[in-house]
Coordinates of C-alpha atoms in Angstrom, one line a residue:
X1450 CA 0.0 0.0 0.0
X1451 CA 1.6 3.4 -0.9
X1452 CA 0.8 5.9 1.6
X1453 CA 1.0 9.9 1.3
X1454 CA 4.1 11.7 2.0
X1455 CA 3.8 13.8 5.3
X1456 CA 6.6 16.3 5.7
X1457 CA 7.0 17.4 9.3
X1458 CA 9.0 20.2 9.9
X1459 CA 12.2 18.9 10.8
X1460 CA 12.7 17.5 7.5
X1461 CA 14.3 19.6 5.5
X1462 CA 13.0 21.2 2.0
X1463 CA 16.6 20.4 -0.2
X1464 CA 19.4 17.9 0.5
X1465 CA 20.0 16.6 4.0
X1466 CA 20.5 18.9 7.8
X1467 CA 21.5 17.3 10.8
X1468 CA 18.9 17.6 13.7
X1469 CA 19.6 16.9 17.2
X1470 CA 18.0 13.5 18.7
X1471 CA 15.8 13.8 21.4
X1472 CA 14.4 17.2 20.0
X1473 CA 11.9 16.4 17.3
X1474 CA 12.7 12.7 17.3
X1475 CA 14.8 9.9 19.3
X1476 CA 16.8 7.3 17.3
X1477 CA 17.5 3.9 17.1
X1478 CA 20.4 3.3 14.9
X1479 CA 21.0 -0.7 13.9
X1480 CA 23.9 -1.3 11.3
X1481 CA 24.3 -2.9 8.0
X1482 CA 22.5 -6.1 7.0
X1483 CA 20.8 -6.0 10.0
X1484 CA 19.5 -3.2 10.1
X1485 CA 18.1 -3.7 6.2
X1486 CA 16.5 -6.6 7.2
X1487 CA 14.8 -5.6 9.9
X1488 CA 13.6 -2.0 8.1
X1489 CA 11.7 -4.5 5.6
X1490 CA 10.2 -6.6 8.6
X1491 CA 9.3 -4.1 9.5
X1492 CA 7.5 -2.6 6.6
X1493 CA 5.4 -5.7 6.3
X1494 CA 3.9 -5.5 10.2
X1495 CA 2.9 -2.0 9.6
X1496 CA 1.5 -2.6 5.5
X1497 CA 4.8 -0.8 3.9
X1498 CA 3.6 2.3 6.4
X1499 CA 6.3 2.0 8.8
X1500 CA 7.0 5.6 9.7
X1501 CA 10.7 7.5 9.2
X1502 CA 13.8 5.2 8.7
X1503 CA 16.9 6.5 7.2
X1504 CA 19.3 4.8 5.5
X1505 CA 22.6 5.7 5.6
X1506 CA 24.5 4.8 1.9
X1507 CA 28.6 5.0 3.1
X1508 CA 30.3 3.8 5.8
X1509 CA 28.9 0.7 7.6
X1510 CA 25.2 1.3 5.9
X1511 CA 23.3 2.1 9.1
X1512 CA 20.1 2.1 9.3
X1513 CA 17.8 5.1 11.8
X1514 CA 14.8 4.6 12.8
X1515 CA 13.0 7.6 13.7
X1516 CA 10.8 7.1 16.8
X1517 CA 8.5 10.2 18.9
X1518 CA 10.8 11.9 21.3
X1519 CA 11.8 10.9 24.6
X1520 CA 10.5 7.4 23.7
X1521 CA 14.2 5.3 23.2
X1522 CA 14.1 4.8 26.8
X1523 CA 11.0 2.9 27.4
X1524 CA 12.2 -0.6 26.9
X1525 CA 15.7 -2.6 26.8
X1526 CA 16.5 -3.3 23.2
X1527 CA 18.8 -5.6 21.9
X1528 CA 22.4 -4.8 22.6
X1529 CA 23.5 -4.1 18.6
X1530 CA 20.7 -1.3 18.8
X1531 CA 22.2 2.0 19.5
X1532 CA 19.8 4.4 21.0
X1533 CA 20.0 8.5 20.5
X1534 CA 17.5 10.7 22.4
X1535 CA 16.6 12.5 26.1
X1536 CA 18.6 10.4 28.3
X1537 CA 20.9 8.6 26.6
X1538 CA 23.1 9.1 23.8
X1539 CA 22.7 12.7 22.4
X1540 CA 24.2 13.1 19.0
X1541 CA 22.9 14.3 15.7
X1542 CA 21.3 12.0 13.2
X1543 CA 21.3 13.5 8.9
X1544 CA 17.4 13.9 7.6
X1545 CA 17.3 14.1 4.3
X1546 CA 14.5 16.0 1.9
X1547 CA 11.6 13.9 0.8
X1548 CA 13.1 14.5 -2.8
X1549 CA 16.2 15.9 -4.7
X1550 CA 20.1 15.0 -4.2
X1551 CA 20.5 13.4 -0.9
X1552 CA 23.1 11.1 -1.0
X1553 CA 24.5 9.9 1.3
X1554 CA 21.2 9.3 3.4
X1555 CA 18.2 8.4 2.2
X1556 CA 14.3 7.7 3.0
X1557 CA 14.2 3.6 3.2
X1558 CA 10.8 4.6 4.5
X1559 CA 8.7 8.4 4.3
X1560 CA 7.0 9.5 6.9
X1561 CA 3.6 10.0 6.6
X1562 CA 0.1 11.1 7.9
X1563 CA -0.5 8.0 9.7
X1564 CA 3.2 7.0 10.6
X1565 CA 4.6 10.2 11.6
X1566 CA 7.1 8.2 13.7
X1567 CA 7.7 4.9 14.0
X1568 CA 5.8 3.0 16.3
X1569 CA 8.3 1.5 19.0
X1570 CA 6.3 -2.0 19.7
X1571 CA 6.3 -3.0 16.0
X1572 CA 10.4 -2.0 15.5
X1573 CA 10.6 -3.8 18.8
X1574 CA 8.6 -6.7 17.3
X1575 CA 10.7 -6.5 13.7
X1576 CA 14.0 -6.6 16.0
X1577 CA 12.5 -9.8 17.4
X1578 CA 13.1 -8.5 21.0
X1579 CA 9.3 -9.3 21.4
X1580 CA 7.4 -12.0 19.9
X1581 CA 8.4 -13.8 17.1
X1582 CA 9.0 -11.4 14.1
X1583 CA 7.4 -12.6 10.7

């Protein structure tokens, strides 16, 4: 199902800005492989409207999942997820525009008017911290 592209305000208009985690979003940051596989399970649990992930193109290819502020710190997540937000790990995370030259981060999933953010218990679930993750 393709949803429609919701542009909050912390995404920029052109290219890609760095905004500060725990501000207008926390982050959970999984690398490589891992984190590609479990962007597309998580896509399917949420009907390809999973909410803002990022994926990062150089370097290790990690992947940021974009989650409503002050929310990283609700659960224990497995230990190769890094989390950025209040609390924890403040850092900056890249957001690039919804279209245009972006490279070297870009939108593995938009967010949109019914996934703003992604929704912690089904990344949880597509980590397969929870139950078993299809």
């Amino acid at each position: 199902m393709t949803q429609a592209i919701h542009r909050p305000d912390w995404v920029p208009a052109s290219g890609h800005q760095l905004r500060m985690s725990g501000v207008h979003f926390d982050a959970l940051r999984v690398q490589g492989i891992r984190g590609e596989e479990v962007a597309a399970r998580l896509g399917r649990l949420t009907g390809d409207d999973a909410g803002p992930v990022v994926w990062q193109g150089t370097g290790p290819r990690w992947m940021y999942f974009l989650l409503p502020p002050r929310t990283a710190g609700d659960r224990a997540w497995p230990l190769d997820v890094e989390r950025y937000g209040t609390g924890f790990q403040v850092g900056f995370v890249g957001v690039p525009a919804l279209n245009g030259h972006t490279w070297p981060l870009m939108w593995q999933s938009r967010p949109t008017p019914t996934a703003p953010f992604v929704d912690a218990d089904r990344l949880y679930e597509a980590l397969g911290a929870g139950r078993a993750a299809t």
